Amino acid sequence: MTKSWGSSGRSRGAILDWLVRVNAQVSQWAASMSWWRLILLFVVILVAGSIIGETLGLKHERVREVRSGRDTVISIGGKDGIRITKTPRGAKDAVPAPPLPPRVGAPPEAPGGGDEAAAQTQEKAAEQAIEDAAQSVEKALSKALGDEEVVVRRQVVTFRGIVGDLGAAAMVILFAYLVASKIIVKKVAQADAKVRTAQDTAERETMERQLAQARLQVLQAQVEPHFLFNTLATVDYLIETDPPRASKMQKALITYLRGALPQMRQQSSTLGRELRLVTSYLDLIKMRIEERLEVEIAVPEALRSAEFPPMMLQTLVENAIKHGIEPKPDGGKVRVAASLQNGQIAVEVSDTGVGLPDGELLDGPTSGTGVGLQNIRDRLAMLYPGRSTLMLHSGAAGGTLVRITLPHRVATEPAAQGMPPEGKLA
């Protein structure tokens, strides 16, 4: 018994799977058709169904009754052909009329050897003759019987008529199914396309963020070897010649590294935090090149809590020292300033060094050819698309000026650990 139930369940499952596959294939086929082709298909099916119905006689019998006076009924059509019933008052028996030609739909006997086409032609001719005779009899009897007459038309349900009705309903259901399938499949395809587009966009944005983050980490990991080695060499030299100064320079280097190394692992920072790191860096440089470097910091206290990408300001200051101040025999001045303009924070790093080389583009958001500036441009484009700029100018008093503008947002994260307060060395 269990085996029988299991076999029956598997059979129903197989049939259901087959129906699902057929439905999917038909739906896809309907969706691939244009609307005018679908309508043309329905018209063709409708015409074919009408021809088949007429050929097979798939319709109900039609009967017309003429009631004249109170005791005469004339029935035309139906299984009895034409029938006249006269019921006298008080009598229940009907008096049938003389037999008339057979009813519509009964084909005459075809002679031996006649083909099917001739038989169908004779059948249609007989049906038309009976219909004409019925109309003539109806008019003649109605006129002869006189009195008040009432014409009643009714339909006699037949098996062929039921089959015809079912066929017509099936055609309508089929057309409605094809139309619904086309609409639903198209809507589902559009929804799937939107989902795929959204997924592709999300994946692309994720990859872009990961790429930007990777570039950021690479840039943050670039501790200037030239600067570090020169500083250590200077410390080693001062240990032998000027131990107090060597000790001070060593403490400044420790302060810088204590702030720089954890900062390289951060994904966000503040302008104040970056200024403290830059101040430590400039202290080291000033100890090494002494009176050749002058430093000015002009950043309002209210802007020091603003968000600022980590190590970006450090890169600008390093470029000013390396490409502006160090190549100039007399040295120069490095100035770091910040201001708030129309909801954006503008940070400037300027120097009075050797200035831009010949042929360098002086103005524009894509000025600058150094690797550090290129990385800064890419990071700004990723972090603030369409809302940030990097501009390189020739300074008014010689040298170079670099300006970064980005949206002003106050940071909510606490200050990074390991960075001492500004002005205090470890």
XYZ file of C-alpha atoms in Angstrom:
426
model
C 0.000 0.000 0.000
C 2.831 2.338 0.857
C 4.575 1.496 -2.387
C 1.404 2.274 -4.352
C 1.041 5.653 -2.663
C 4.716 6.391 -3.327
C 4.376 5.517 -7.014
C 1.280 7.685 -7.312
C 3.086 10.610 -5.650
C 6.061 10.276 -7.994
C 3.724 10.175 -10.994
C 1.959 13.321 -9.887
C 5.329 14.966 -9.267
C 6.552 14.019 -12.751
C 3.361 15.367 -14.333
C 3.643 18.574 -12.326
C 7.278 19.017 -13.381
C 6.314 18.453 -16.998
C 3.534 21.040 -16.753
C 5.944 23.526 -15.187
C 8.434 23.010 -18.010
C 5.731 23.352 -20.661
C 4.424 26.517 -18.989
C 7.932 28.006 -18.911
C 8.559 27.206 -22.576
C 5.179 28.543 -23.732
C 5.608 31.682 -21.617
C 9.039 32.350 -23.089
C 7.673 31.756 -26.589
C 4.774 34.167 -25.998
C 7.124 36.772 -24.521
C 9.391 36.569 -27.582
C 6.489 37.409 -29.919
C 5.511 40.954 -30.773
C 2.009 42.176 -29.967
C 0.839 42.334 -33.580
C 1.995 38.761 -34.203
C 0.161 37.571 -31.103
C -3.038 39.303 -32.239
C -2.641 37.868 -35.736
C -2.240 34.394 -34.239
C -5.450 34.808 -32.240
C -7.353 35.960 -35.343
C -6.117 32.922 -37.283
C -7.156 30.581 -34.456
C -10.565 32.277 -34.250
C -11.192 31.912 -37.995
C -10.033 28.291 -37.980
C -12.284 27.507 -35.009
C -15.275 29.122 -36.745
C -14.691 27.078 -39.920
C -14.349 23.849 -37.929
C -17.494 24.650 -35.942
C -19.523 25.295 -39.109
C -18.190 22.160 -40.776
C -18.957 19.886 -37.815
C -22.189 21.674 -36.879
C -20.939 22.544 -33.384
C -23.873 24.761 -32.453
C -27.174 24.593 -30.596
C -30.558 24.159 -32.325
C -32.600 27.332 -32.812
C -36.392 27.146 -32.457
C -38.975 29.823 -33.303
C -42.517 29.569 -31.946
C -45.462 31.588 -33.270
C -48.350 31.664 -30.814
C -51.548 32.757 -32.533
C -54.629 33.317 -30.465
C -54.874 31.151 -27.365
C -54.880 27.659 -28.816
C -52.358 27.442 -31.681
C -48.571 27.074 -31.418
C -46.263 26.805 -34.443
C -42.759 25.439 -33.682
C -40.051 25.870 -36.359
C -36.698 24.136 -35.836
C -35.484 21.706 -33.243
C -35.696 17.907 -33.508
C -39.292 17.998 -34.798
C -38.558 20.345 -37.742
C -41.834 22.307 -38.197
C -44.710 21.388 -35.839
C -48.178 22.911 -35.491
C -49.956 22.261 -32.209
C -53.635 23.161 -31.803
C -55.097 22.748 -28.350
C -58.872 23.425 -28.066
C -60.046 25.010 -24.892
C -60.397 22.364 -22.252
C -58.486 19.773 -24.294
C -54.998 18.563 -23.378
C -54.099 16.574 -26.511
C -52.247 18.331 -29.271
C -53.011 17.775 -32.912
C -49.744 17.443 -34.823
C -49.381 18.914 -38.273
C -48.646 16.768 -41.283
C -45.041 15.614 -41.420
C -42.687 18.077 -43.032
C -39.114 17.760 -44.223
C -36.622 16.535 -41.643
C -34.969 18.990 -39.232
C -31.898 20.945 -39.948
C -28.719 18.917 -39.586
C -30.072 15.561 -40.861
C -28.215 14.970 -44.112
C -30.040 13.307 -47.004
C -28.950 9.904 -48.070
C -26.280 10.198 -50.674
C -26.511 7.904 -53.699
C -24.109 5.067 -53.889
C -20.688 6.075 -55.122
C -21.192 9.816 -54.219
C -18.190 11.487 -52.667
C -18.101 13.347 -49.353
C -17.920 16.827 -50.913
C -21.129 16.241 -52.882
C -22.866 14.975 -49.733
C -21.863 18.102 -47.781
C -23.081 20.334 -50.606
C -26.431 18.552 -50.669
C -26.686 18.812 -46.884
C -26.151 22.574 -46.927
C -28.684 22.970 -49.759
C -31.221 20.943 -47.800
C -30.661 23.029 -44.660
C -31.176 26.273 -46.600
C -34.331 24.901 -48.235
C -35.756 23.872 -44.873
C -34.964 27.282 -43.401
C -36.690 29.068 -46.309
C -39.676 26.750 -46.066
C -39.913 27.332 -42.337
C -39.996 31.087 -42.808
C -42.645 30.814 -45.534
C -44.812 28.512 -43.406
C -44.442 30.811 -40.431
C -45.659 33.810 -42.406
C -48.512 31.931 -44.097
C -49.821 30.293 -40.929
C -49.551 33.468 -38.921
C -51.577 35.309 -41.575
C -54.176 32.556 -41.843
C -54.694 32.041 -38.120
C -55.063 35.736 -37.423
C -55.778 36.962 -33.878
C -52.906 38.226 -31.800
C -49.632 36.496 -32.521
C -46.462 36.372 -30.441
C -43.133 35.212 -31.884
C -40.930 33.424 -29.354
C -37.372 32.441 -30.209
C -35.559 29.942 -28.012
C -32.520 27.709 -28.178
C -32.364 23.988 -27.677
C -29.145 22.817 -26.009
C -27.384 20.015 -27.871
C -24.167 18.034 -27.335
C -22.569 19.552 -30.423
C -23.430 23.016 -29.181
C -21.795 22.288 -25.824
C -18.648 21.115 -27.608
C -18.637 24.333 -29.667
C -19.069 26.474 -26.548
C -16.199 24.671 -24.824
C -13.985 25.204 -27.870
C -14.770 28.932 -27.964
C -14.087 29.252 -24.245
C -10.801 27.363 -24.676
C -9.700 29.784 -27.410
C -10.478 32.794 -25.220
C -8.656 31.236 -22.256
C -5.669 30.410 -24.471
C -5.435 33.957 -25.770
C -5.767 35.404 -22.243
C -3.056 32.981 -21.039
C -0.667 34.024 -23.823
C -1.278 37.729 -23.150
C -0.802 37.279 -19.398
C 2.341 35.183 -19.963
C 3.816 37.832 -22.242
C 3.141 40.622 -19.734
C 4.335 38.660 -16.692
C 7.483 37.312 -18.349
C 8.343 40.786 -19.629
C 7.846 42.322 -16.182
C 9.895 39.567 -14.545
C 12.658 40.044 -17.139
C 12.688 43.793 -16.489
C 12.813 43.207 -12.736
C 15.657 40.696 -13.161
C 17.522 43.160 -15.370
C 17.147 45.873 -12.719
C 18.347 43.478 -10.020
C 21.349 42.445 -12.128
C 22.144 46.088 -12.873
C 21.912 46.952 -9.186
C 24.118 43.983 -8.285
C 26.660 44.920 -10.949
C 26.661 48.509 -9.730
C 27.068 47.413 -6.121
C 29.889 45.043 -7.038
C 31.601 47.728 -9.099
C 31.284 50.259 -6.289
C 32.610 47.687 -3.819
C 35.590 46.974 -6.057
C 36.223 50.696 -6.483
C 36.109 51.189 -2.720
C 38.460 48.260 -2.207
C 40.807 49.629 -4.844
C 40.722 53.064 -3.260
C 41.345 51.527 0.146
C 44.248 49.502 -1.235
C 45.762 52.612 -2.791
C 45.241 54.458 0.473
C 47.005 51.736 2.423
C 49.890 51.695 -0.055
C 50.262 55.454 0.213
C 50.018 55.386 3.990
C 52.685 52.685 4.116
C 55.157 54.834 2.205
C 57.378 56.133 4.991
C 59.940 58.219 3.150
C 63.128 56.102 3.258
C 65.294 59.030 2.176
C 63.993 61.169 5.042
C 64.282 58.381 7.602
C 67.830 57.339 6.623
C 69.064 60.939 6.517
C 67.556 61.598 9.931
C 69.206 58.516 11.459
C 72.531 59.465 9.883
C 72.189 62.964 11.335
C 71.409 61.516 14.788
C 74.482 59.266 14.554
C 76.672 62.243 13.607
C 75.289 64.427 16.411
C 75.870 61.722 19.011
C 79.588 62.225 18.450
C 79.582 65.982 17.932
C 76.578 67.356 19.850
C 74.988 64.766 22.163
C 72.261 67.103 23.606
C 71.089 67.994 20.122
C 71.237 64.349 19.078
C 69.046 63.413 22.057
C 66.507 66.095 21.141
C 66.418 64.952 17.525
C 66.009 61.340 18.590
C 63.027 62.251 20.785
C 61.447 64.143 17.866
C 61.935 61.109 15.624
C 60.339 58.836 18.239
C 57.388 61.256 18.514
C 56.961 61.288 14.751
C 57.122 57.509 14.373
C 54.784 57.000 17.345
C 52.195 59.101 15.543
C 52.924 58.008 11.978
C 52.996 54.238 12.374
C 49.537 53.862 14.018
C 48.197 56.509 11.646
C 49.079 54.335 8.671
C 46.553 51.757 9.877
C 43.716 54.266 10.268
C 41.016 54.741 7.660
C 39.958 58.198 8.868
C 41.567 61.078 10.701
C 41.089 64.735 11.632
C 42.867 67.865 10.505
C 44.193 68.447 14.034
C 45.643 64.936 14.199
C 47.343 65.387 10.839
C 48.738 68.759 11.939
C 50.342 67.196 15.014
C 51.986 64.578 12.806
C 53.193 67.236 10.353
C 54.535 69.373 13.218
C 56.662 66.476 14.460
C 57.937 65.887 10.941
C 58.855 69.565 10.476
C 60.618 69.605 13.852
C 62.844 66.799 12.634
C 63.557 68.547 9.338
C 64.283 71.824 11.128
C 66.815 70.067 13.367
C 68.544 68.673 10.299
C 68.672 71.745 8.049
C 68.479 74.236 10.954
C 68.018 77.886 9.934
C 67.252 77.049 6.294
C 63.638 76.147 7.219
C 60.923 78.421 8.539
C 57.529 76.989 9.499
C 54.116 78.690 9.853
C 50.869 76.955 10.898
C 47.673 79.012 10.325
C 44.797 76.647 11.064
C 41.879 77.853 13.237
C 41.128 75.746 16.278
C 37.514 75.279 15.158
C 38.643 73.449 12.014
C 40.983 71.001 13.728
C 38.096 68.623 14.506
C 37.147 68.377 10.816
C 37.547 65.050 9.025
C 40.621 64.811 6.836
C 42.110 61.821 4.989
C 45.113 60.367 6.837
C 48.663 60.986 5.591
C 47.437 63.364 2.862
C 48.704 66.525 4.532
C 51.958 64.734 5.354
C 52.475 63.982 1.639
C 51.968 67.631 0.685
C 54.447 68.845 3.307
C 57.015 66.220 2.284
C 56.723 67.372 -1.343
C 57.221 70.997 -0.272
C 60.396 70.070 1.650
C 61.827 67.642 -0.880
C 61.060 69.544 -4.118
C 60.970 73.137 -2.843
C 63.126 73.821 0.231
C 65.959 71.265 0.116
C 67.056 72.019 -3.492
C 67.279 75.758 -2.668
C 70.614 76.739 -1.072
C 69.047 79.461 1.087
C 66.106 77.277 2.118
C 62.700 78.859 2.573
C 59.401 78.858 4.388
C 56.656 76.231 4.578
C 53.168 77.435 5.470
C 50.136 75.260 6.321
C 46.775 77.054 6.378
C 43.090 76.104 6.418
C 39.804 77.977 5.980
C 36.074 77.257 5.621
C 34.451 78.325 2.322
C 30.802 77.618 1.393
C 30.564 74.443 3.440
C 33.930 73.144 2.220
C 37.250 73.120 3.997
C 40.231 74.414 2.019
C 43.704 73.308 3.146
C 46.788 74.946 1.609
C 50.466 73.970 1.768
C 52.803 76.577 0.285
C 56.562 77.001 0.158
C 59.031 79.613 -1.012
C 61.378 77.099 -2.573
C 62.581 76.644 -6.145
C 59.056 76.598 -7.556
C 57.586 74.572 -10.392
C 59.768 73.277 -13.229
C 59.348 74.720 -16.718
C 56.414 73.270 -18.626
C 54.501 72.307 -15.481
C 50.765 73.033 -15.634
C 50.214 75.782 -13.096
C 46.476 75.679 -12.560
C 43.628 73.198 -12.718
C 42.264 70.276 -10.723
C 44.629 67.794 -12.387
C 47.851 69.768 -12.132
C 50.986 68.085 -10.823
C 52.996 65.166 -12.065
C 54.402 63.637 -8.860
C 53.377 60.188 -7.696
C 52.267 61.635 -4.350
C 49.964 64.184 -5.976
C 48.581 61.535 -8.342
C 47.711 59.324 -5.393
C 46.068 62.253 -3.627
C 43.955 63.034 -6.711
C 42.837 59.410 -6.968
C 42.010 59.180 -3.270
C 40.000 62.402 -3.362
C 38.083 61.160 -6.427
C 37.225 57.927 -4.611
C 36.419 59.429 -1.229
C 34.566 62.554 -2.455
C 33.460 62.004 -6.069
C 32.649 65.317 -7.694
C 32.957 67.182 -4.385
C 36.698 67.710 -4.018
C 39.567 69.378 -5.896
C 43.362 69.387 -5.897
C 44.927 72.504 -7.426
C 48.597 73.368 -7.949
C 49.676 77.020 -8.306
C 52.860 78.967 -8.574
C 53.236 80.889 -5.310
C 52.903 84.681 -5.235
C 56.356 85.046 -3.611
C 57.891 82.207 -5.612
C 57.726 78.553 -4.797
C 54.586 76.444 -5.015
C 51.101 76.386 -3.495
C 48.895 73.285 -3.338
C 45.231 73.615 -2.319
C 42.840 70.779 -1.380
C 39.100 71.409 -0.993
C 36.682 68.802 0.328
C 33.332 68.700 2.200
C 33.500 69.923 5.781
C 32.396 67.311 8.287
C 33.123 67.247 11.998
C 34.713 63.966 13.081
C 32.927 61.946 15.760
C 35.734 59.453 16.417
C 38.119 59.987 19.332
C 41.701 61.036 18.633
C 44.103 58.299 17.719
C 46.056 56.804 20.567
C 49.807 57.105 20.580
C 49.889 60.707 19.357
C 50.968 63.160 22.067
C 49.352 66.576 22.387
C 50.620 69.253 20.098
C 53.743 70.961 21.333
C 54.774 68.112 23.670
C 57.476 65.647 22.724
C 57.780 62.175 24.188
